[in-house]
Amino acid sequence: MKLIIAIIQPHKLEELKKELYETQVNLLTVSEVLGHGRQMGVTEVYRGVKETGNLLRKLRVEIAVNDNFVEQTLKAIIKGARSGQTGEIGDGKIFVLPLEECVRIRTGEKGGTAIG
Amino acid sequence: MKLIIAIIQPHKLEELKKELYETQVNLLTVSEVLGHGRQMGVTEVYRGVKETGNLLRKLRVEIAVNDNFVEQTLKAIIKGARSGQTGEIGDGKIFVLPLEECVRIRTGEKGGTAIG
Amino acid sequence: MKLIIAIIQPHKLEELKKELYETQVNLLTVSEVLGHGRQMGVTEVYRGVKETGNLLRKLRVEIAVNDNFVEQTLKAIIKGARSGQTGEIGDGKIFVLPLEECVRIRTGEKGGTAIG
Amino acid sequence: MFKKKKGLLFILLLFLMSFSGTVFAQTNAPVPKIDSGDTAFVLISAGMVLLMTPGLAFFYGGMVRRKNILGMLMQCFIIMCVLSLQWVLYGYSLSFSSGNGFWGDLSWFALKGVGLDPYPTYAATIPHQAFMIFQAMFAIITPALIIGAFAERMKFSAFLIFIILWATFVYDPVAHWMWSDGGWLKKMGALDFAGGTVVHINAGVAALVTALVIGRRKGYDNKPTPPHNLPFTVLGAGLLWFGWFGFNAGSALAANGLAVNAFVTTNTAAAAAGLSWAILEWLHNGKPTIFGTVTGAVAGLVAITPAAGFVNAGSAIIIGLLVSVFCFLMVGIVKPKLGYDDSLDAFGVHGIGGIWGALATGLFASKLVNKDGANGLFYGNPHQFIVQLIAVAITIGYSLVVSYILYKLVDAVFGVRVSEKDEVIGLDLTQHREGAYTLVE
Amino acid sequence: MFKKKKGLLFILLLFLMSFSGTVFAQTNAPVPKIDSGDTAFVLISAGMVLLMTPGLAFFYGGMVRRKNILGMLMQCFIIMCVLSLQWVLYGYSLSFSSGNGFWGDLSWFALKGVGLDPYPTYAATIPHQAFMIFQAMFAIITPALIIGAFAERMKFSAFLIFIILWATFVYDPVAHWMWSDGGWLKKMGALDFAGGTVVHINAGVAALVTALVIGRRKGYDNKPTPPHNLPFTVLGAGLLWFGWFGFNAGSALAANGLAVNAFVTTNTAAAAAGLSWAILEWLHNGKPTIFGTVTGAVAGLVAITPAAGFVNAGSAIIIGLLVSVFCFLMVGIVKPKLGYDDSLDAFGVHGIGGIWGALATGLFASKLVNKDGANGLFYGNPHQFIVQLIAVAITIGYSLVVSYILYKLVDAVFGVRVSEKDEVIGLDLTQHREGAYTLVE
Amino acid sequence: MFKKKKGLLFILLLFLMSFSGTVFAQTNAPVPKIDSGDTAFVLISAGMVLLMTPGLAFFYGGMVRRKNILGMLMQCFIIMCVLSLQWVLYGYSLSFSSGNGFWGDLSWFALKGVGLDPYPTYAATIPHQAFMIFQAMFAIITPALIIGAFAERMKFSAFLIFIILWATFVYDPVAHWMWSDGGWLKKMGALDFAGGTVVHINAGVAALVTALVIGRRKGYDNKPTPPHNLPFTVLGAGLLWFGWFGFNAGSALAANGLAVNAFVTTNTAAAAAGLSWAILEWLHNGKPTIFGTVTGAVAGLVAITPAAGFVNAGSAIIIGLLVSVFCFLMVGIVKPKLGYDDSLDAFGVHGIGGIWGALATGLFASKLVNKDGANGLFYGNPHQFIVQLIAVAITIGYSLVVSYILYKLVDAVFGVRVSEKDEVIGLDLTQHREGAYTLVE
Ligand SMILES: Nc1ncnc2c1ncn2[C@@H]1O[C@H](COP(=O)(O)OP(=O)(O)O)[C@@H](O)[C@H]1O
Ligand SMILES: Nc1ncnc2c1ncn2[C@@H]1O[C@H](COP(=O)(O)OP(=O)(O)O)[C@@H](O)[C@H]1O
Ligand SMILES: Nc1ncnc2c1ncn2[C@@H]1O[C@H](COP(=O)(O)OP(=O)(O)O)[C@@H](O)[C@H]1O
């Protein structure tokens, strides 16, 4: 099992979910984060003084999947989160971590069956 | 060492903490997340138009523990986070990840001793 | 590759970033969390009734790096996040997780090159 | 089901057309002199009192958990809507028309005969409707005060019925006794300048009753849940302080010296009470809080309400300093001990504060301030204190009993409390299907 | 580029000195009697109406996404700034000086001859400038109503130009027709007590036009985006309700019976409409919402605006109950079907509400309430209804055409809509380079 | 330690009873004619000015970091409490009783002799206490303006002592010089309609002093920390604009032409300044911000304060346009260069704006507007400008010196600044043991 963490542009969430559902992946956890990447932040100005706010709003999406789902999940994320064909700086990253165990609190089930 | 991530119902946090303390696990990190699972979201209505808000508020609890603590920690989480005896859809999941290193910033200690 | 998660004092973020940049690590993701550690929370009082709010505001910083960067990153974090020379309770922890894959959404690049 | 609605509206239409007619009678009656200054003052004051209800909504709304704020705001706003209508339809008539000892009759039903000429019995220099609408704002905010007691756990439908019944069978009668021409408490000589008994004791006791019968919130451990947005509470307090000038000074029903006295005592008492609460916290908990300070200020405003037009600024200071002592003891020490869940201290602040204010009026009232008033105990007239005591006791007793009956009635028919599951999810989503804030965007 | 600025300021200085002179002429003209009560009432009312624009800013600001709230607040505040100046410079003159059938002349340019003595043609008991500044507040909030239609996607620069043009070429003329001495709609006998046509239909139709031509927001799927902060919307509604007393009652321009009538009908209609909307939601969606209730209350305030001084409280109830029916249908059912993106329902609430209000005035107006008014259809005068119908049609037609032309003009010159990228990032950062809330601290 | 409290309260009680007595003397004095319109106007205005302090609390509170907002709100509210009491006890007497050249005596201690009859020396048509309470609101908000300078780092206890001392030894005397009967600045002919020198320069200079001596916030790098909640700041600005009508127009102390003039110039200057600031940002930074626009509007309100009743709308435009230029330079360019940490620009806006306003009064004042006023430089009377210059210089000098002394005094006794650790954690938790918002629920 893997835990997939995707950092995406906030407005891409809907598309991302659409893509994921089409690949039968519809369990996920989302949170708001600030990201610092290659993308330049917008310079903010407060009372005439410039602030380089180089941290940008992103969404962090966590998806736990079974190994056989990893490939299609990655594809779906890229499809859903990329801006246009070519993509834009700031579209984000995907991190794949090994997941040793997964437990469904409700039933106590473990492993692959608990993930879904 | 393992990093245990539990996605739970927000109102279960207090119980969860109680259970954890009883098993000598009292270091944790909590954040608010939105989850999409099997549980159906409440349909919200804005100005007469329905919105299926299928994302629900959950809490994400991160707990780093030494291997010999994993079992009892999982038990405690399940005990604290499950609704009633049978549990309810939406009670959430627990993910266990391998943790290679842990450092206490204050002292620079590493490994098992730093975790506590 | 590793995913480094640091839980730090909120006001240390700027220093932390400074230190990281000096070691060529300048991609990171930050979020606000509540932490329960050894540090005692401030007792809050609402309408004369005491509340032991033992959860404290912390920042959670996620940094994905290639293996050869791990050491200096940890050093930088400790340098940037520690209070004074000796450090203080509450300065936080660093967790290092194995990272199996990293994908740049924009380009689809994978692995070490995608991380930066 | 839209048909149903249409029918309903049609009936209303017919009914209201008749209503429309009713204004005829009066508008060509002889016209006593209207004073533009007094009218301006009372109208603006009425507007300021109206603003107090949104103010209260934020004062309360900031204290609850994030998942319940819309529930609080909604309860306040629907009260503004429903009771505004209740008042013009029959509430004003029940409260202020002569009627019998218990309450008024329906002779002023749908404002029949309540026109734009002064009605000297109540106010000689402003249109009768100006007096009516000013009073309307009191009828609105009073029930709104109660909702702090059963916050975060009451079913909206049940709440709505309860409030309408309460306004009709508790507020209207008590207002009649105290303020209507020939009301027996008034005849008895009880003093209540702007609503210490009618508004605050009345609502405060109802709050206590409902808090007791509806029971504690799930997981309530004798500690207030941390307010989800204290700045909102402070904003509400600011609007309340502002609106209260209309509430108290406006109750002079004219822009005269009495209004000025009420204005000054109101501001002074609020200040004294806010400071007093802060000092108590300082002594008792080591630090003063903004939450405590605004709570104290509101308690001071409550306490001065019945006295504003009868006492001087000096007495206002004492009334203010002491009200915080009483409320602080109740809210910070007694309540947690007893363990009932008056969630936002509607009784602890309005009940206790109102009782102290009504009694204090019996202590500090002075004919030097208001020759149409009376002297209190400290001005050599112990009798007045007894009278106030009686008025307080009666209001407490009546509100206690009837509020209880009405609650039980509504509970039997509709069931008052939300399911445990709904309480956990929160009132916003379960009662109104909307969320206050977006978490992720 | 500071040089530029300096030059500009210098020219202004010269120009304005002349302006300064202009007040001379009038201040030693003969002085009719000023009534202090009426003056107090109109001034405070003006202040209350001014407060409505920040109120509107929060009413709207709470509904948009977090990344766009500052854009809404900014548009409202810059309107307060720019139109306050436009009004004292030439707007008031264009609207209220005699001029010609279409609009006024510049005889009152820079308040020339508009002094501190009453100008009996408009108000005999208050200084002319009091009338002027009271009207200024109407000129400010009207264009501000429009911004709800093109929320979250309009370029700030283009918006600013559009609003100034609109105020000059749409608001000022229509105000002239309806309210100026010898305005032809007024002559025709059309009734508009406080701005149903001039303010709400006018702005509502402009909103529809702009919403249609600017097009839907990126990713808009016929559903409102969840409001990022509903409490702000409720706060705004509270301030609007409060300010509306100044808006409607103040329009009596004196603290008299008429003002009281307007005050009472205003409160009553708002209450009826708020309740009505809540009931509709209850029937239609199973639960009433605070968002719906405040929307209804605002719709009620809109609908009663033209009628406030001509109808009685009974009619106000009907007007209020029905306006929510019409607006609810428009906002909750028709709009999603048609699929245009009137983002915050500026047309759905102000347009529809204003039309119903103006027509309802033709139905419920009664000389019993206001002898200087007229009887409506239900009081045996069908003619009045026709007149109202015509006034409505003309306002709609004019606002429709001219708003469209102005929009196209501005679009051609500046380009009205922000780039798709900017829309995605949000107006706060892209148009103003600031963020509303800190996410991490 | 509750005993302590009880004793303290008892003493107060005794003391205040005497106070109570004092009102006797005056209430049966001969009664000059009270004008209801004027009284209504001044009372409502007083209420509006009271609302400015919560407004200011949010204006400031939105600018600070999340961990310090309650600290700001608390400082504003405790000032409302403490100074309301200070004023009725001795502040009013020190400021407005004849006394000596430096300040008043204690003849009006505890409102002795300050009754409900007019005191013609100050206002002939309203009760003396109405004038007193209206002035109270000025005494409240003035010290509150200062707190922006030492935001996020001052110990609450030290702050409280400092403010009381400052009100007593800086505000009261300066108010006495400028506004009291026979105050020497007034005698000298200095014009200050509603508080340019007494309020804004006075507070602004004290702000500069405290900012300099308390030192920069930890980690301050000559950049403002991003405001944690800009909408709150805008809300505050809206309430300030609204309340300022009471502040300036109310200062006419009657609902007359002068009040109308002050109302119009106030609105006009605020508008001009808001627009001017936005334009400056547009030229200087490429984009106008809402933060800048509301800052400008407030600066405009500050600048027009001393002039409101002496200049016409044309001059108000110039005053408004220019004040933003001066403040913008100070706040956006000079301050960052000098690197001192006037955290929320209390000096940059109120100090600079007040100075410009006071001088501008010497330029634009015209007897055509106010025959009891004077002509300024541009109306052929250079002398007036000199007088204004002197008044400004004296106010600056006095406030500078005494504020410094008081600060040092308090610092020596209590220590003014919080520990570095507390500053890092934030004032809400360390000074008040409460948090503004829940992070996780
Ligand atoms: N190595 C990393 N560690 C942690 N977060 C990262 C890393 N690289 C990117 N991110 C996250 O992804 C977001 C997008 O990255 P960015 O570099 O802007 O996109 P791109 O790689 O397409 O240029 C960043 O804002 C940051 O939150
Ligand atoms: N595979 C997964 N990946 C990421 N998050 C998940 C996954 N499965 C569940 N979750 C999280 O757990 C929460 C509860 O899951 P849910 O399916 O509602 O409970 P249950 O499994 O008891 O039905 C979800 O809202 C989501 O946040
Ligand atoms: N074992 C752990 N699991 C999860 N989070 C932890 C753990 N230990 C520490 N933390 C996080 O780190 C923060 C700082 O830890 P704390 O114990 O206060 O510092 P220190 O270790 O220096 O005493 C805590 O508030 C918590 O958020």
mmCIF file of N, CA, C and O and ligand atoms in Angstrom, chain A residues 2-4 25-30 61-65 99 102-107 109 114-116, chain B residues 6-9 33-40 54-59 87-95, ligand 2:
data_model
loop_
_atom_site.group_PDB
_atom_site.id
_atom_site.type_symbol
_atom_site.label_atom_id
_atom_site.label_comp_id
_atom_site.label_asym_id
_atom_site.label_seq_id
_atom_site.Cartn_x
_atom_site.Cartn_y
_atom_site.Cartn_z
ATOM 1 N N LYS A 2 0.364 2.292 -0.607
ATOM 2 C CA LYS A 2 1.122 3.546 -0.639
ATOM 3 C C LYS A 2 0.254 4.695 -0.125
ATOM 4 O O LYS A 2 -0.972 4.655 -0.241
ATOM 5 N N LEU A 3 0.945 5.669 0.445
ATOM 6 C CA LEU A 3 0.260 6.918 0.786
ATOM 7 C C LEU A 3 0.743 7.972 -0.199
ATOM 8 O O LEU A 3 1.933 8.284 -0.254
ATOM 9 N N ILE A 4 -0.191 8.441 -1.000
ATOM 10 C CA ILE A 4 0.175 9.424 -2.024
ATOM 11 C C ILE A 4 -0.199 10.818 -1.534
ATOM 12 O O ILE A 4 -1.332 11.051 -1.105
ATOM 13 N N VAL A 25 -10.932 5.843 -7.577
ATOM 14 C CA VAL A 25 -10.323 6.281 -6.323
ATOM 15 C C VAL A 25 -11.168 7.417 -5.780
ATOM 16 O O VAL A 25 -11.211 8.495 -6.378
ATOM 17 N N ASN A 26 -11.929 7.172 -4.722
ATOM 18 C CA ASN A 26 -12.747 8.280 -4.244
ATOM 19 C C ASN A 26 -12.681 8.496 -2.740
ATOM 20 O O ASN A 26 -13.589 9.032 -2.145
ATOM 21 N N LEU A 27 -11.594 8.087 -2.168
ATOM 22 C CA LEU A 27 -11.391 8.396 -0.758
ATOM 23 C C LEU A 27 -10.147 9.269 -0.648
ATOM 24 O O LEU A 27 -9.081 8.890 -1.143
ATOM 25 N N LEU A 28 -10.325 10.410 -0.048
ATOM 26 C CA LEU A 28 -9.147 11.269 0.079
ATOM 27 C C LEU A 28 -9.320 12.251 1.234
ATOM 28 O O LEU A 28 -10.419 12.436 1.760
ATOM 29 N N THR A 29 -8.214 12.863 1.608
ATOM 30 C CA THR A 29 -8.198 13.841 2.693
ATOM 31 C C THR A 29 -7.480 15.083 2.204
ATOM 32 O O THR A 29 -6.392 14.985 1.649
ATOM 33 N N VAL A 30 -8.115 16.231 2.388
ATOM 34 C CA VAL A 30 -7.574 17.482 1.854
ATOM 35 C C VAL A 30 -7.299 18.465 2.973
ATOM 36 O O VAL A 30 -8.046 18.522 3.955
ATOM 37 N N VAL A 61 -3.365 17.011 -0.795
ATOM 38 C CA VAL A 61 -4.327 15.922 -0.922
ATOM 39 C C VAL A 61 -3.632 14.614 -0.569
ATOM 40 O O VAL A 61 -2.587 14.288 -1.142
ATOM 41 N N GLU A 62 -4.205 13.888 0.385
ATOM 42 C CA GLU A 62 -3.634 12.611 0.806
ATOM 43 C C GLU A 62 -4.526 11.483 0.320
ATOM 44 O O GLU A 62 -5.738 11.519 0.547
ATOM 45 N N ILE A 63 -3.924 10.521 -0.335
ATOM 46 C CA ILE A 63 -4.695 9.384 -0.831
ATOM 47 C C ILE A 63 -3.947 8.104 -0.509
ATOM 48 O O ILE A 63 -2.808 7.914 -0.947
ATOM 49 N N ALA A 64 -4.577 7.228 0.232
ATOM 50 C CA ALA A 64 -3.968 5.923 0.501
ATOM 51 C C ALA A 64 -4.553 4.917 -0.483
ATOM 52 O O ALA A 64 -5.771 4.841 -0.649
ATOM 53 N N VAL A 65 -3.698 4.216 -1.182
ATOM 54 C CA VAL A 65 -4.172 3.251 -2.179
ATOM 55 C C VAL A 65 -3.375 1.948 -2.094
ATOM 56 O O VAL A 65 -2.267 1.914 -1.554
ATOM 57 N N LEU A 99 3.247 2.633 2.654
ATOM 58 C CA LEU A 99 2.254 2.583 3.722
ATOM 59 C C LEU A 99 2.227 1.168 4.273
ATOM 60 O O LEU A 99 1.897 0.229 3.561
ATOM 61 N N CYS A 102 -2.974 -0.114 7.254
ATOM 62 C CA CYS A 102 -4.130 0.765 7.181
ATOM 63 C C CYS A 102 -5.247 0.127 7.977
ATOM 64 O O CYS A 102 -5.499 -1.072 7.836
ATOM 65 N N VAL A 103 -5.870 0.901 8.851
ATOM 66 C CA VAL A 103 -6.930 0.347 9.695
ATOM 67 C C VAL A 103 -8.198 1.168 9.528
ATOM 68 O O VAL A 103 -8.133 2.394 9.499
ATOM 69 N N ARG A 104 -9.320 0.490 9.399
ATOM 70 C CA ARG A 104 -10.588 1.197 9.370
ATOM 71 C C ARG A 104 -11.118 1.236 10.807
ATOM 72 O O ARG A 104 -11.384 0.193 11.413
ATOM 73 N N ILE A 105 -11.190 2.429 11.314
ATOM 74 C CA ILE A 105 -11.554 2.581 12.726
ATOM 75 C C ILE A 105 -12.895 1.927 13.035
ATOM 76 O O ILE A 105 -13.047 1.195 14.009
ATOM 77 N N ARG A 106 -13.837 2.140 12.145
ATOM 78 C CA ARG A 106 -15.193 1.638 12.382
ATOM 79 C C ARG A 106 -15.206 0.135 12.654
ATOM 80 O O ARG A 106 -15.759 -0.331 13.646
ATOM 81 N N THR A 107 -14.538 -0.611 11.765
ATOM 82 C CA THR A 107 -14.630 -2.073 11.847
ATOM 83 C C THR A 107 -13.385 -2.722 12.427
ATOM 84 O O THR A 107 -13.408 -3.885 12.822
ATOM 85 N N GLU A 109 -11.022 -3.507 10.580
ATOM 86 C CA GLU A 109 -10.398 -4.182 9.418
ATOM 87 C C GLU A 109 -8.991 -3.636 9.203
ATOM 88 O O GLU A 109 -8.737 -2.463 9.476
ATOM 89 N N ALA A 114 -9.135 -2.391 4.047
ATOM 90 C CA ALA A 114 -9.515 -1.234 4.873
ATOM 91 C C ALA A 114 -9.342 0.076 4.121
ATOM 92 O O ALA A 114 -9.940 1.090 4.440
ATOM 93 N N ILE A 115 -8.523 -0.012 3.110
ATOM 94 C CA ILE A 115 -8.130 1.231 2.445
ATOM 95 C C ILE A 115 -9.308 1.875 1.699
ATOM 96 O O ILE A 115 -9.431 3.085 1.605
ATOM 97 N N GLY A 116 -10.169 1.002 1.168
ATOM 98 C CA GLY A 116 -11.242 1.513 0.292
ATOM 99 C C GLY A 116 -12.474 1.940 1.080
ATOM 100 O O GLY A 116 -12.707 1.493 2.181
ATOM 101 N N ALA B 6 -3.904 9.289 11.993
ATOM 102 C CA ALA B 6 -5.305 8.900 12.149
ATOM 103 C C ALA B 6 -6.209 10.032 11.687
ATOM 104 O O ALA B 6 -5.991 11.191 12.040
ATOM 105 N N ILE B 7 -7.183 9.669 10.842
ATOM 106 C CA ILE B 7 -8.194 10.643 10.421
ATOM 107 C C ILE B 7 -9.438 10.321 11.236
ATOM 108 O O ILE B 7 -9.974 9.214 11.139
ATOM 109 N N ILE B 8 -9.867 11.248 12.072
ATOM 110 C CA ILE B 8 -10.987 10.938 12.979
ATOM 111 C C ILE B 8 -12.090 12.000 12.922
ATOM 112 O O ILE B 8 -11.902 13.074 12.338
ATOM 113 N N GLN B 9 -13.205 11.669 13.565
ATOM 114 C CA GLN B 9 -14.286 12.646 13.695
ATOM 115 C C GLN B 9 -13.830 13.741 14.655
ATOM 116 O O GLN B 9 -13.280 13.432 15.721
ATOM 117 N N VAL B 33 -8.721 18.833 8.666
ATOM 118 C CA VAL B 33 -8.713 18.463 7.250
ATOM 119 C C VAL B 33 -10.151 18.270 6.773
ATOM 120 O O VAL B 33 -11.077 18.200 7.576
ATOM 121 N N LEU B 34 -10.291 18.211 5.475
ATOM 122 C CA LEU B 34 -11.588 17.844 4.915
ATOM 123 C C LEU B 34 -11.439 16.461 4.334
ATOM 124 O O LEU B 34 -10.465 16.180 3.634
ATOM 125 N N GLY B 35 -12.375 15.603 4.640
ATOM 126 C CA GLY B 35 -12.236 14.252 4.150
ATOM 127 C C GLY B 35 -13.362 13.852 3.231
ATOM 128 O O GLY B 35 -14.504 14.271 3.406
ATOM 129 N N HIS B 36 -12.999 13.043 2.262
ATOM 130 C CA HIS B 36 -14.034 12.452 1.432
ATOM 131 C C HIS B 36 -13.919 10.943 1.574
ATOM 132 O O HIS B 36 -12.910 10.340 1.205
ATOM 133 N N GLY B 37 -14.916 10.341 2.170
ATOM 134 C CA GLY B 37 -14.869 8.888 2.351
ATOM 135 C C GLY B 37 -16.196 8.290 1.918
ATOM 136 O O GLY B 37 -16.859 8.820 1.036
ATOM 137 N N ARG B 38 -16.576 7.222 2.592
ATOM 138 C CA ARG B 38 -17.836 6.596 2.243
ATOM 139 C C ARG B 38 -19.003 7.413 2.777
ATOM 140 O O ARG B 38 -20.103 7.388 2.252
ATOM 141 N N GLN B 39 -18.720 8.089 3.865
ATOM 142 C CA GLN B 39 -19.776 8.844 4.516
ATOM 143 C C GLN B 39 -20.310 9.910 3.571
ATOM 144 O O GLN B 39 -19.556 10.584 2.882
ATOM 145 N N MET B 40 -21.635 10.019 3.520
ATOM 146 C CA MET B 40 -22.229 11.020 2.650
ATOM 147 C C MET B 40 -22.163 12.381 3.335
ATOM 148 O O MET B 40 -22.422 12.490 4.523
ATOM 149 N N ASN B 54 -19.588 17.138 -0.435
ATOM 150 C CA ASN B 54 -19.246 15.771 -0.023
ATOM 151 C C ASN B 54 -17.939 15.715 0.752
ATOM 152 O O ASN B 54 -17.408 14.663 1.025
ATOM 153 N N LEU B 55 -17.408 16.880 1.084
ATOM 154 C CA LEU B 55 -16.213 16.897 1.925
ATOM 155 C C LEU B 55 -16.623 17.214 3.357
ATOM 156 O O LEU B 55 -17.373 18.161 3.597
ATOM 157 N N LEU B 56 -16.135 16.403 4.275
ATOM 158 C CA LEU B 56 -16.538 16.568 5.669
ATOM 159 C C LEU B 56 -15.360 16.934 6.552
ATOM 160 O O LEU B 56 -14.241 16.487 6.314
ATOM 161 N N ARG B 57 -15.637 17.726 7.569
ATOM 162 C CA ARG B 57 -14.580 18.114 8.501
ATOM 163 C C ARG B 57 -14.104 16.891 9.281
ATOM 164 O O ARG B 57 -14.910 16.156 9.839
ATOM 165 N N LYS B 58 -12.803 16.692 9.303
ATOM 166 C CA LYS B 58 -12.203 15.622 10.113
ATOM 167 C C LYS B 58 -10.982 16.206 10.798
ATOM 168 O O LYS B 58 -10.536 17.300 10.453
ATOM 169 N N LEU B 59 -10.447 15.470 11.729
ATOM 170 C CA LEU B 59 -9.166 15.859 12.308
ATOM 171 C C LEU B 59 -8.121 14.838 11.896
ATOM 172 O O LEU B 59 -8.413 13.642 11.760
ATOM 173 N N GLY B 87 -19.460 1.400 15.821
ATOM 174 C CA GLY B 87 -18.817 2.360 14.945
ATOM 175 C C GLY B 87 -19.783 2.858 13.891
ATOM 176 O O GLY B 87 -20.827 2.249 13.647
ATOM 177 N N GLU B 88 -19.434 3.968 13.292
ATOM 178 C CA GLU B 88 -20.292 4.549 12.257
ATOM 179 C C GLU B 88 -19.467 4.884 11.031
ATOM 180 O O GLU B 88 -18.265 5.144 11.136
ATOM 181 N N ILE B 89 -20.110 4.892 9.898
ATOM 182 C CA ILE B 89 -19.425 5.355 8.707
ATOM 183 C C ILE B 89 -18.925 6.757 8.977
ATOM 184 O O ILE B 89 -19.636 7.581 9.534
ATOM 185 N N GLY B 90 -17.687 7.014 8.641
ATOM 186 C CA GLY B 90 -17.126 8.331 8.886
ATOM 187 C C GLY B 90 -16.186 8.351 10.067
ATOM 188 O O GLY B 90 -15.502 9.343 10.317
ATOM 189 N N ASP B 91 -16.089 7.244 10.759
ATOM 190 C CA ASP B 91 -15.198 7.207 11.921
ATOM 191 C C ASP B 91 -13.736 7.334 11.522
ATOM 192 O O ASP B 91 -12.905 7.734 12.322
ATOM 193 N N GLY B 92 -13.459 6.984 10.291
ATOM 194 C CA GLY B 92 -12.136 7.299 9.789
ATOM 195 C C GLY B 92 -11.175 6.131 9.663
ATOM 196 O O GLY B 92 -11.567 4.970 9.743
ATOM 197 N N LYS B 93 -9.928 6.471 9.444
ATOM 198 C CA LYS B 93 -8.895 5.484 9.140
ATOM 199 C C LYS B 93 -7.630 5.780 9.924
ATOM 200 O O LYS B 93 -7.418 6.888 10.396
ATOM 201 N N ILE B 94 -6.816 4.767 9.998
ATOM 202 C CA ILE B 94 -5.486 4.941 10.580
ATOM 203 C C ILE B 94 -4.465 4.476 9.560
ATOM 204 O O ILE B 94 -4.628 3.418 8.947
ATOM 205 N N PHE B 95 -3.436 5.265 9.344
ATOM 206 C CA PHE B 95 -2.363 4.883 8.435
ATOM 207 C C PHE B 95 -1.062 4.791 9.213
ATOM 208 O O PHE B 95 -0.739 5.665 10.005
HETATM 209 N N1 LIG G 2 -7.977 5.786 1.225
HETATM 210 C C1 LIG G 2 -8.000 6.939 1.881
HETATM 211 N N2 LIG G 2 -7.084 7.898 1.626
HETATM 212 C C2 LIG G 2 -7.104 9.057 2.285
HETATM 213 N N3 LIG G 2 -8.018 9.370 3.235
HETATM 214 C C3 LIG G 2 -8.961 8.462 3.537
HETATM 215 C C4 LIG G 2 -9.001 7.227 2.879
HETATM 216 N N4 LIG G 2 -10.035 6.505 3.386
HETATM 217 C C5 LIG G 2 -10.620 7.273 4.328
HETATM 218 N N5 LIG G 2 -9.997 8.451 4.413
HETATM 219 C C6 LIG G 2 -10.312 9.529 5.352
HETATM 220 O O1 LIG G 2 -11.053 8.986 6.439
HETATM 221 C C7 LIG G 2 -12.292 9.642 6.580
HETATM 222 C C8 LIG G 2 -13.346 8.670 7.041
HETATM 223 O O2 LIG G 2 -13.489 7.708 6.047
HETATM 224 P P1 LIG G 2 -14.941 7.072 5.788
HETATM 225 O O3 LIG G 2 -14.882 6.225 4.582
HETATM 226 O O4 LIG G 2 -15.963 8.132 5.836
HETATM 227 O O5 LIG G 2 -15.110 6.220 7.077
HETATM 228 P P2 LIG G 2 -15.452 4.695 6.983
HETATM 229 O O6 LIG G 2 -14.225 4.102 6.357
HETATM 230 O O7 LIG G 2 -15.671 4.329 8.412
HETATM 231 O O8 LIG G 2 -16.670 4.635 6.112
HETATM 232 C C9 LIG G 2 -12.594 10.208 5.219
HETATM 233 O O9 LIG G 2 -13.387 11.358 5.345
HETATM 234 C C10 LIG G 2 -11.205 10.566 4.701
HETATM 235 O O10 LIG G 2 -10.808 11.837 5.208
#
